[in-house]
Short mmCIF file of C-alpha atoms and ligand atoms in Angstrom, two decimals:
data_model
loop_
_atom_site.label_atom_id
_atom_site.label_comp_id
_atom_site.label_asym_id
_atom_site.label_seq_id
_atom_site.Cartn_x
_atom_site.Cartn_y
_atom_site.Cartn_z
CA MET A 1 -6.31 -18.17 -13.37
CA SER A 2 -8.48 -21.24 -13.58
CA GLY A 3 -9.78 -22.42 -10.21
CA LYS A 4 -9.84 -18.89 -8.78
CA ARG A 5 -13.04 -17.56 -7.32
CA ILE A 6 -14.22 -14.14 -6.22
CA LEU A 7 -17.15 -13.08 -4.09
CA LEU A 8 -18.74 -10.17 -5.95
CA VAL A 9 -20.90 -7.74 -3.99
CA ILE A 10 -23.10 -5.74 -6.37
CA GLY A 11 -24.18 -2.46 -4.79
CA GLY A 12 -27.03 -0.17 -5.77
CA GLY A 13 -25.93 2.26 -8.44
CA ILE A 14 -26.62 3.02 -12.06
CA ALA A 15 -23.27 1.33 -12.88
CA ALA A 16 -24.50 -2.01 -11.47
CA TYR A 17 -25.26 -3.24 -14.98
CA LYS A 18 -21.52 -3.15 -15.73
CA SER A 19 -20.98 -5.82 -13.08
CA LEU A 20 -22.72 -8.24 -15.47
CA GLU A 21 -20.07 -7.47 -18.08
CA LEU A 22 -17.43 -7.95 -15.38
CA ILE A 23 -18.74 -11.42 -14.49
CA ARG A 24 -18.55 -12.39 -18.16
CA GLU A 25 -15.02 -10.98 -18.57
CA LEU A 26 -13.83 -12.81 -15.44
CA ALA A 27 -15.35 -16.07 -16.64
CA ARG A 28 -13.38 -15.64 -19.89
CA ARG A 29 -10.24 -15.49 -17.73
CA GLY A 30 -11.23 -18.62 -15.78
CA ILE A 31 -12.30 -16.73 -12.65
CA ALA A 32 -15.63 -17.78 -11.11
CA SER A 33 -17.93 -15.26 -9.40
CA ARG A 34 -20.31 -15.98 -6.56
CA CYS A 35 -22.52 -12.94 -6.05
CA ILE A 36 -24.34 -10.98 -3.41
CA VAL A 37 -26.77 -8.37 -4.73
CA THR A 38 -27.77 -5.69 -2.20
CA LYS A 39 -31.33 -4.33 -1.95
CA GLY A 40 -30.24 -1.23 -3.89
CA GLY A 41 -28.42 -3.40 -6.41
CA GLN A 42 -31.64 -5.27 -7.13
CA GLU A 43 -33.19 -2.01 -8.34
CA PHE A 44 -30.67 -2.09 -11.22
CA VAL A 45 -29.95 -5.77 -11.93
CA THR A 46 -32.05 -8.81 -11.12
CA PRO A 47 -30.66 -11.74 -9.13
CA LEU A 48 -31.94 -13.91 -11.96
CA SER A 49 -29.71 -12.27 -14.60
CA VAL A 50 -26.72 -12.36 -12.23
CA SER A 51 -27.34 -16.03 -11.53
CA ALA A 52 -27.71 -16.82 -15.24
CA LEU A 53 -24.36 -15.17 -16.03
CA SER A 54 -22.40 -16.47 -13.04
CA GLY A 55 -23.96 -19.92 -13.22
CA GLU A 56 -24.33 -19.88 -9.44
CA LYS A 57 -26.93 -19.20 -6.80
CA VAL A 58 -27.15 -15.50 -5.89
CA PHE A 59 -27.39 -14.34 -2.27
CA THR A 60 -29.51 -11.38 -1.19
CA GLU A 61 -30.69 -11.73 2.41
CA LEU A 62 -28.89 -11.88 5.74
CA PHE A 63 -31.67 -13.67 7.55
CA ASP A 64 -32.69 -16.26 5.02
CA LEU A 65 -33.32 -19.71 6.46
CA ASP A 66 -32.53 -21.55 3.24
CA ASP A 67 -29.40 -19.52 2.43
CA GLU A 68 -27.99 -19.76 5.94
CA ALA A 69 -28.46 -23.53 5.88
CA ASP A 70 -26.96 -23.71 2.39
CA MET A 71 -24.03 -21.32 2.83
CA GLY A 72 -24.00 -19.08 5.94
CA HIS A 73 -22.76 -15.51 5.71
CA ILE A 74 -19.50 -16.34 7.52
CA GLN A 75 -18.75 -19.16 5.10
CA LEU A 76 -19.74 -16.92 2.18
CA SER A 77 -17.18 -14.33 3.28
CA ARG A 78 -14.38 -16.86 3.29
CA SER A 79 -15.08 -19.16 0.40
CA ALA A 80 -13.44 -16.89 -2.20
CA ASP A 81 -9.86 -15.84 -2.94
CA LEU A 82 -10.85 -12.19 -3.15
CA VAL A 83 -13.91 -10.12 -2.25
CA VAL A 84 -14.83 -7.49 -4.85
CA VAL A 85 -17.41 -4.75 -4.25
CA CYS A 86 -18.58 -3.38 -7.61
CA PRO A 87 -20.07 -0.89 -7.77
CA ALA A 88 -19.05 0.23 -4.28
CA THR A 89 -21.58 2.90 -3.31
CA ALA A 90 -20.87 5.70 -0.83
CA ASP A 91 -23.18 3.89 1.61
CA LEU A 92 -21.41 0.52 1.33
CA MET A 93 -18.01 2.15 1.79
CA ALA A 94 -19.23 4.14 4.80
CA LYS A 95 -20.54 0.95 6.39
CA ALA A 96 -17.34 -0.97 5.72
CA ALA A 97 -15.12 1.89 6.95
CA ASN A 98 -17.05 2.01 10.22
CA GLY A 99 -17.57 -1.68 10.78
CA LEU A 100 -21.36 -1.61 10.46
CA ALA A 101 -23.02 -4.94 9.78
CA ASN A 102 -26.76 -4.68 9.25
CA ASP A 103 -27.27 -6.52 5.98
CA LEU A 104 -25.72 -9.41 4.09
CA ALA A 105 -23.15 -7.30 2.17
CA SER A 106 -21.83 -5.33 5.16
CA THR A 107 -21.81 -8.39 7.43
CA THR A 108 -19.85 -10.32 4.86
CA LEU A 109 -17.29 -7.50 4.54
CA LEU A 110 -16.83 -7.40 8.31
CA ALA A 111 -16.51 -11.18 8.62
CA THR A 112 -14.10 -11.79 5.77
CA ASP A 113 -10.44 -12.72 6.21
CA LYS A 114 -9.76 -12.33 2.49
CA PRO A 115 -8.35 -9.30 0.63
CA VAL A 116 -10.99 -6.83 -0.50
CA LEU A 117 -11.14 -4.72 -3.68
CA MET A 118 -13.64 -1.87 -3.84
CA VAL A 119 -14.58 -0.25 -7.15
CA PRO A 120 -16.41 2.98 -6.36
CA ALA A 121 -19.01 4.59 -8.62
CA MET A 122 -21.14 7.54 -7.61
CA ASN A 123 -22.02 11.14 -8.34
CA VAL A 124 -18.94 13.40 -8.44
CA ARG A 125 -20.04 15.48 -5.43
CA MET A 126 -20.68 12.36 -3.38
CA TRP A 127 -17.21 11.08 -4.32
CA GLU A 128 -15.53 14.37 -3.49
CA HIS A 129 -17.42 14.84 -0.20
CA ALA A 130 -15.12 14.95 2.82
CA ALA A 131 -17.01 12.06 4.44
CA THR A 132 -16.47 9.76 1.43
CA GLN A 133 -12.81 10.72 1.12
CA ARG A 134 -12.36 10.07 4.86
CA ASN A 135 -13.96 6.64 4.45
CA VAL A 136 -11.76 5.83 1.44
CA GLU A 137 -8.66 6.73 3.46
CA THR A 138 -9.82 4.59 6.40
CA LEU A 139 -10.48 1.64 4.10
CA ARG A 140 -7.06 2.01 2.45
CA ASN A 141 -5.38 2.18 5.86
CA ASP A 142 -7.29 -0.98 6.78
CA GLY A 143 -5.66 -2.71 3.79
CA VAL A 144 -8.62 -2.56 1.41
CA THR A 145 -7.70 -1.82 -2.21
CA VAL A 146 -9.91 1.03 -3.40
CA MET A 147 -9.67 1.78 -7.13
CA ASP A 148 -9.87 5.38 -8.26
CA PRO A 149 -13.07 6.08 -10.22
CA ASP A 150 -12.82 7.24 -13.83
CA GLU A 151 -13.42 10.81 -14.79
CA GLY A 152 -16.01 11.87 -17.39
CA ALA A 153 -19.65 12.64 -18.10
CA MET A 154 -21.94 10.93 -15.60
CA ALA A 155 -25.43 9.47 -15.89
CA CYS A 156 -26.70 12.30 -13.64
CA GLY A 157 -25.49 14.92 -16.16
CA GLU A 158 -22.51 16.14 -14.10
CA PHE A 159 -18.85 15.81 -15.03
CA GLY A 160 -15.86 14.67 -12.98
CA PRO A 161 -14.46 11.67 -11.12
CA GLY A 162 -17.04 9.09 -10.05
CA ARG A 163 -17.59 6.83 -13.07
CA LEU A 164 -17.04 3.10 -12.70
CA PRO A 165 -13.80 2.08 -14.46
CA GLU A 166 -14.28 -0.12 -17.51
CA PRO A 167 -14.93 -3.84 -16.75
CA LEU A 168 -11.78 -4.76 -18.69
CA GLU A 169 -9.67 -2.59 -16.38
CA ILE A 170 -11.41 -3.96 -13.26
CA ALA A 171 -10.87 -7.53 -14.46
CA GLY A 172 -7.16 -6.74 -14.98
CA ARG A 173 -6.90 -5.41 -11.45
CA ILE A 174 -8.65 -8.51 -10.08
CA GLU A 175 -6.31 -10.76 -12.02
CA ALA A 176 -3.27 -8.86 -10.70
CA LEU A 177 -4.51 -9.10 -7.11
CA LEU A 178 -5.21 -12.81 -7.51
CA SER A 179 -1.74 -13.47 -8.88
CA ASP A 180 0.19 -11.26 -6.43
CA GLY A 181 -2.01 -11.93 -3.46
CA PRO A 182 -1.71 -15.66 -2.87
CA VAL A 183 1.62 -15.51 -1.07
CA LEU A 184 0.24 -12.87 1.23
CA TYR A 185 -3.32 -13.92 1.68
CA GLY A 186 -3.99 -17.32 0.27
CA LEU A 187 -2.07 -20.50 -0.18
CA ASP A 188 0.65 -19.81 2.35
CA PRO A 189 -0.58 -17.18 4.77
CA LYS A 190 2.78 -16.73 6.55
CA PRO A 191 5.46 -17.12 3.87
CA LEU A 192 7.95 -14.94 5.75
CA ALA A 193 7.57 -16.66 9.14
CA GLY A 194 10.97 -16.94 10.82
CA ARG A 195 12.39 -13.94 8.89
CA HIS A 196 13.36 -10.61 10.42
CA ALA A 197 12.64 -7.51 8.37
CA LEU A 198 14.08 -4.09 9.18
CA VAL A 199 12.30 -1.07 7.70
CA THR A 200 13.04 2.66 8.00
CA ALA A 201 10.26 5.16 7.35
CA GLY A 202 9.29 8.81 7.59
CA PRO A 203 11.47 11.90 7.67
CA THR A 204 14.26 12.68 10.09
CA ARG A 205 14.44 15.93 12.05
CA GLU A 206 17.76 17.67 12.43
CA PRO A 207 17.74 20.20 15.28
CA LEU A 208 18.78 23.77 14.81
CA ASP A 209 18.02 24.69 18.40
CA PRO A 210 15.65 23.21 21.01
CA VAL A 211 12.53 24.34 19.10
CA ARG A 212 13.52 24.31 15.41
CA PHE A 213 14.63 21.63 12.97
CA LEU A 214 15.39 20.83 9.32
CA SER A 215 13.16 18.14 7.81
CA ASN A 216 11.12 17.20 4.71
CA HIS A 217 7.59 16.36 3.56
CA SER A 218 7.76 12.57 3.97
CA SER A 219 4.54 11.21 5.53
CA GLY A 220 5.87 7.71 6.24
CA LYS A 221 2.84 6.14 4.51
CA GLN A 222 4.83 3.96 2.10
CA GLY A 223 7.21 2.64 4.78
CA TYR A 224 4.38 1.92 7.23
CA ALA A 225 2.41 0.10 4.52
CA ILE A 226 5.46 -2.06 3.77
CA ALA A 227 6.03 -2.81 7.46
CA GLY A 228 2.36 -3.81 7.78
CA ALA A 229 2.47 -6.05 4.70
CA LEU A 230 5.65 -7.76 5.96
CA ALA A 231 4.01 -8.44 9.33
CA LYS A 232 0.92 -9.84 7.58
CA ALA A 233 3.23 -12.17 5.69
CA GLY A 234 4.53 -13.50 9.00
CA ALA A 235 7.87 -11.66 9.30
CA ARG A 236 9.12 -10.20 12.58
CA VAL A 237 9.28 -6.53 11.70
CA THR A 238 11.33 -3.72 13.23
CA LEU A 239 10.16 -0.33 12.01
CA VAL A 240 12.63 2.46 12.74
CA SER A 241 10.67 5.60 12.12
CA GLY A 242 11.10 9.34 12.19
CA PRO A 243 8.20 11.44 13.52
CA VAL A 244 4.96 10.79 11.58
CA ALA A 245 1.24 10.95 12.33
CA LEU A 246 0.46 7.30 11.56
CA GLN A 247 -0.69 4.34 13.58
CA VAL A 248 1.91 1.58 13.88
CA PRO A 249 0.59 -1.48 11.98
CA ASP A 250 -0.39 -4.55 13.99
CA GLY A 251 2.43 -6.89 14.93
CA VAL A 252 5.23 -4.40 14.16
CA ASP A 253 7.99 -3.40 16.64
CA HIS A 254 8.25 0.37 16.48
CA VAL A 255 11.50 2.19 17.28
CA PRO A 256 10.86 5.96 17.22
CA VAL A 257 13.83 8.19 16.35
CA GLU A 258 14.35 11.84 15.42
CA THR A 259 17.69 12.36 13.71
CA ALA A 260 19.55 10.49 10.96
CA ARG A 261 22.27 9.53 13.40
CA GLU A 262 19.70 8.07 15.82
CA MET A 263 18.12 6.21 12.91
CA LEU A 264 21.46 4.68 11.94
CA ASP A 265 22.17 3.61 15.55
CA ALA A 266 18.70 2.05 15.89
CA CYS A 267 19.20 0.12 12.64
CA GLN A 268 22.62 -1.15 13.70
CA ASP A 269 21.09 -2.26 17.03
CA ALA A 270 18.28 -4.13 15.23
CA LEU A 271 20.64 -6.28 13.12
CA PRO A 272 20.86 -9.09 12.13
CA SER A 273 17.96 -9.01 9.71
CA ASP A 274 17.12 -11.00 6.58
CA VAL A 275 15.87 -8.01 4.66
CA PHE A 276 16.43 -4.27 5.07
CA ILE A 277 14.08 -1.85 3.31
CA SER A 278 15.22 1.74 3.48
CA VAL A 279 12.11 3.80 2.84
CA ALA A 280 12.92 6.75 5.11
CA ALA A 281 13.51 10.18 3.62
CA VAL A 282 16.66 10.72 5.64
CA ALA A 283 17.77 14.36 5.81
CA ASP A 284 21.02 14.58 3.85
CA TRP A 285 22.41 17.34 6.06
CA ARG A 286 22.14 18.53 9.63
CA PRO A 287 23.08 21.87 11.16
CA SER A 288 26.74 21.47 12.15
CA ARG A 289 26.02 22.97 15.56
CA ALA A 290 22.61 22.82 17.24
CA ALA A 291 22.25 25.80 19.60
CA ALA A 292 21.68 24.76 23.21
CA LYS A 293 19.25 27.65 23.75
CA LYS A 294 16.51 28.99 21.46
CA MET A 295 18.05 31.29 18.84
CA LYS A 296 16.88 34.87 19.19
CA LEU A 297 16.00 37.66 16.76
CA LYS A 298 18.37 40.64 16.81
CA GLU A 299 15.88 42.57 19.01
CA GLY A 300 16.22 39.80 21.55
CA GLY A 301 20.01 39.97 21.45
CA GLY A 302 20.52 37.39 18.68
CA ASP A 303 22.88 37.42 15.69
CA PRO A 304 21.44 39.84 13.08
CA HIS A 305 22.79 37.68 10.18
CA PRO A 306 22.68 34.07 11.33
CA THR A 307 24.23 31.63 8.87
CA LEU A 308 23.58 27.96 8.72
CA GLU A 309 26.52 25.63 8.42
CA LEU A 310 25.57 22.10 7.46
CA SER A 311 27.32 18.75 7.85
CA GLU A 312 26.52 15.65 5.83
CA ASN A 313 24.53 12.94 7.60
CA PRO A 314 25.58 9.29 7.52
CA ASP A 315 24.06 7.29 4.67
CA ILE A 316 22.15 4.51 6.44
CA LEU A 317 21.38 2.49 3.32
CA ALA A 318 24.98 2.58 2.08
CA THR A 319 26.32 1.79 5.56
CA LEU A 320 24.17 -1.34 5.96
CA SER A 321 24.74 -2.38 2.33
CA ARG A 322 28.51 -2.26 2.67
CA LYS A 323 28.69 -4.10 5.99
CA LYS A 324 31.12 -7.01 6.03
CA LYS A 325 29.47 -8.65 9.02
CA ASN A 326 25.72 -8.90 9.53
CA ARG A 327 24.81 -7.51 6.11
CA PRO A 328 21.10 -8.27 5.53
CA ASP A 329 20.64 -10.86 2.74
CA LEU A 330 18.44 -8.52 0.76
CA VAL A 331 18.99 -4.75 0.90
CA ILE A 332 16.36 -2.60 -0.80
CA GLY A 333 16.54 1.17 -1.23
CA PHE A 334 14.10 3.74 -2.54
CA ALA A 335 15.17 6.37 -5.03
CA ALA A 336 13.10 9.51 -4.85
CA GLU A 337 13.78 11.53 -7.98
CA THR A 338 12.17 14.42 -9.79
CA HIS A 339 13.90 13.95 -13.17
CA ASP A 340 15.85 11.25 -15.11
CA VAL A 341 14.21 8.87 -12.61
CA ASP A 342 15.38 5.51 -13.98
CA ALA A 343 18.96 6.50 -14.83
CA LEU A 344 19.48 8.13 -11.44
CA ALA A 345 17.92 5.13 -9.64
CA ILE A 346 20.25 2.69 -11.40
CA ALA A 347 23.25 4.89 -10.54
CA LYS A 348 22.06 5.08 -6.91
CA LEU A 349 21.73 1.29 -6.66
CA LYS A 350 25.34 0.93 -7.80
CA ARG A 351 26.66 3.71 -5.60
CA LYS A 352 24.95 2.44 -2.46
CA ARG A 353 25.58 -1.21 -3.35
CA CYS A 354 22.06 -2.31 -2.55
CA ASP A 355 20.44 -5.34 -4.21
CA TRP A 356 17.25 -3.67 -5.40
CA ILE A 357 16.06 -0.11 -5.59
CA VAL A 358 12.47 1.05 -5.97
CA SER A 359 12.53 4.16 -8.11
CA ASN A 360 9.77 6.66 -7.73
CA ASP A 361 9.03 9.98 -9.33
CA VAL A 362 8.28 12.43 -6.54
CA SER A 363 7.77 15.44 -8.78
CA GLY A 364 3.94 15.13 -8.43
CA ASP A 365 1.73 14.34 -5.44
CA VAL A 366 3.66 11.31 -4.13
CA MET A 367 5.13 12.84 -0.98
CA GLY A 368 2.34 12.86 1.59
CA GLY A 369 -0.21 11.45 -0.90
CA GLU A 370 -1.98 8.08 -1.08
CA MET A 371 -0.69 6.97 -4.47
CA ASN A 372 2.68 5.98 -5.80
CA GLU A 373 4.10 5.03 -9.18
CA VAL A 374 7.26 2.97 -9.00
CA ALA A 375 9.59 0.69 -10.90
CA LEU A 376 11.53 -2.15 -9.31
CA VAL A 377 15.19 -2.06 -10.30
CA THR A 378 17.56 -4.94 -9.62
CA ARG A 379 21.25 -5.27 -10.43
CA GLU A 380 20.18 -6.53 -13.88
CA GLY A 381 18.21 -3.33 -14.58
CA ILE A 382 14.52 -2.42 -14.53
CA GLU A 383 12.61 -5.60 -13.67
CA VAL A 384 9.09 -4.27 -13.67
CA ARG A 385 7.24 -0.98 -13.81
CA TRP A 386 4.00 -0.98 -11.82
CA PRO A 387 1.13 1.31 -12.83
CA ARG A 388 0.04 4.15 -10.52
CA MET A 389 -1.52 2.48 -7.49
CA THR A 390 -2.02 3.00 -3.75
CA LYS A 391 0.98 2.82 -1.45
CA GLN A 392 -0.75 -0.17 0.16
CA ASP A 393 -0.77 -1.96 -3.21
CA VAL A 394 2.90 -1.12 -3.80
CA ALA A 395 3.63 -2.65 -0.39
CA THR A 396 1.67 -5.82 -1.21
CA ARG A 397 3.48 -6.28 -4.51
CA LEU A 398 6.90 -5.58 -3.08
CA VAL A 399 6.38 -8.03 -0.23
CA ALA A 400 5.08 -10.64 -2.69
CA ARG A 401 8.30 -10.16 -4.70
CA ILE A 402 10.47 -10.42 -1.56
CA THR A 403 8.66 -13.62 -0.62
CA GLU A 404 9.35 -15.01 -4.08
CA GLU A 405 13.04 -14.15 -3.72
CA PHE A 406 13.34 -15.93 -0.38
CA GLY A 407 11.34 -18.86 -1.78
CA ASP A 408 13.77 -19.20 -4.73
CA GLU A 409 16.72 -18.99 -2.38
CA ALA A 410 15.26 -21.75 -0.15
CA ASP A 411 14.66 -23.89 -3.26
CA LYS A 412 18.31 -23.43 -4.34
CA ILE A 413 19.62 -24.45 -0.92
CA ALA A 414 17.29 -27.49 -0.86
CA ALA A 415 18.54 -28.55 -4.30
CA GLN A 416 22.22 -28.48 -3.26
N1 LIG B 501 19.18 7.10 2.48
C1 LIG B 501 19.75 6.73 3.68
N2 LIG B 501 20.50 7.63 4.38
C2 LIG B 501 20.70 8.86 3.90
C3 LIG B 501 20.12 9.24 2.67
C4 LIG B 501 19.35 8.34 1.98
O1 LIG B 501 19.55 5.58 4.13
N3 LIG B 501 21.45 9.71 4.59
C5 LIG B 501 18.42 6.09 1.72
C6 LIG B 501 16.94 6.36 1.58
O2 LIG B 501 16.21 5.74 2.61
C7 LIG B 501 16.63 5.71 0.23
C8 LIG B 501 17.93 5.88 -0.55
O3 LIG B 501 18.96 6.09 0.42
O4 LIG B 501 16.42 4.32 0.36
C9 LIG B 501 17.94 7.00 -1.54
O5 LIG B 501 17.53 8.18 -0.93
P1 LIG B 501 17.35 9.50 -1.78
O6 LIG B 501 16.86 10.60 -0.89
O7 LIG B 501 16.59 9.19 -3.03
O8 LIG B 501 18.83 9.78 -2.27
P2 LIG B 501 20.06 10.45 -1.59
O9 LIG B 501 21.01 9.41 -1.13
O10 LIG B 501 19.59 11.43 -0.54
O11 LIG B 501 20.72 11.20 -2.82
P3 LIG B 501 20.20 12.53 -3.57
O12 LIG B 501 19.57 13.40 -2.51
O13 LIG B 501 21.44 13.09 -4.15
O14 LIG B 501 19.22 12.07 -4.61
#
């Protein structure tokens, strides 16, 4: 990690003293910290102690003649590989979520073009307040990594989530972001330039009649996050999506569809592509016959015992995987399982003949939620199991791994 540098924003909270431990732990790992201490932060730690530990000048004021001449706030926001806010107070997160910029910390967060990690710490009620949760969701949708606070007894005497995670854990997260991030954010900002990525996301809807359908709980969040991360990495992205309530990420071509058969057609039309990532929760069956008119209750003259006959939908992942012509170079599926997750994922990879499969356990709060816990399975078996993290983080890591794969492939061709 030597040579890496973070910009650490120390907010005003009782946990601010732990940021000193964090600076020391990062230094041990060869990561330098340049620090901003907010006004509130200075009530808990002094700029002098932060400077002594980081071995660097500490910044506190937006309108400081000397500091602006030395290192202006725009430069400060861009001179690091990663911006870390620790502790991230409710106030700092609210400002960042809404784009406010009225002090050095918030201005820096608005001006930065670097990835941002926020480590919240606050009273449990403040953390659980709808406004804070709304801000956290906005930040995560904006691509900010927000760690979950720890649960336990708090300085204020209450109990619950809101404690700052341990510095060791934060340092580990920083290290992971610094090692996965560079392909996406640092050294080569557009590693997938010139590549076409095809992604499916969301549920499909299979009509029963003009007003009713069969579907599932998929929110589309994981697929949209992957499409966004691919676009950030420079790929041309086609996102074929079932109906979801999400904003299409910047720079992504969106093809809206409803049914599995429409999704398959849209994917076929989008080929050729270098990589296909099948994240959609495609309905396995559709009603064999969709009624042309709204089905009626028996009082309205309808069938008193309607039965539903289902037909199997096409398997989009298997169809694209088995193509002789125009098969994408890298075909990645998702395996949503509720039991025997790994064994079933490996069997699914073989059955569908894809190159990789991301296995995830959907027995908990994954469908519709913010977090995911996945393992990446290749034809050789389980390559890596990632800890529970946001869907945005899963997207970042997966795209970093895809980039690596294409990089290796380019190296092999160059060596021939
Ligand atoms: N998939 C697909 N077309 C389908 C069904 C699934 O493209 N008709 C893709 C999904 O996008 C995912 C993978 O296949 O990448 C696995 O989907 P999953 O729902 O886990 O498995 P199924 O194939 O539906 O099998 P089962 O329901 O028996 O687990």
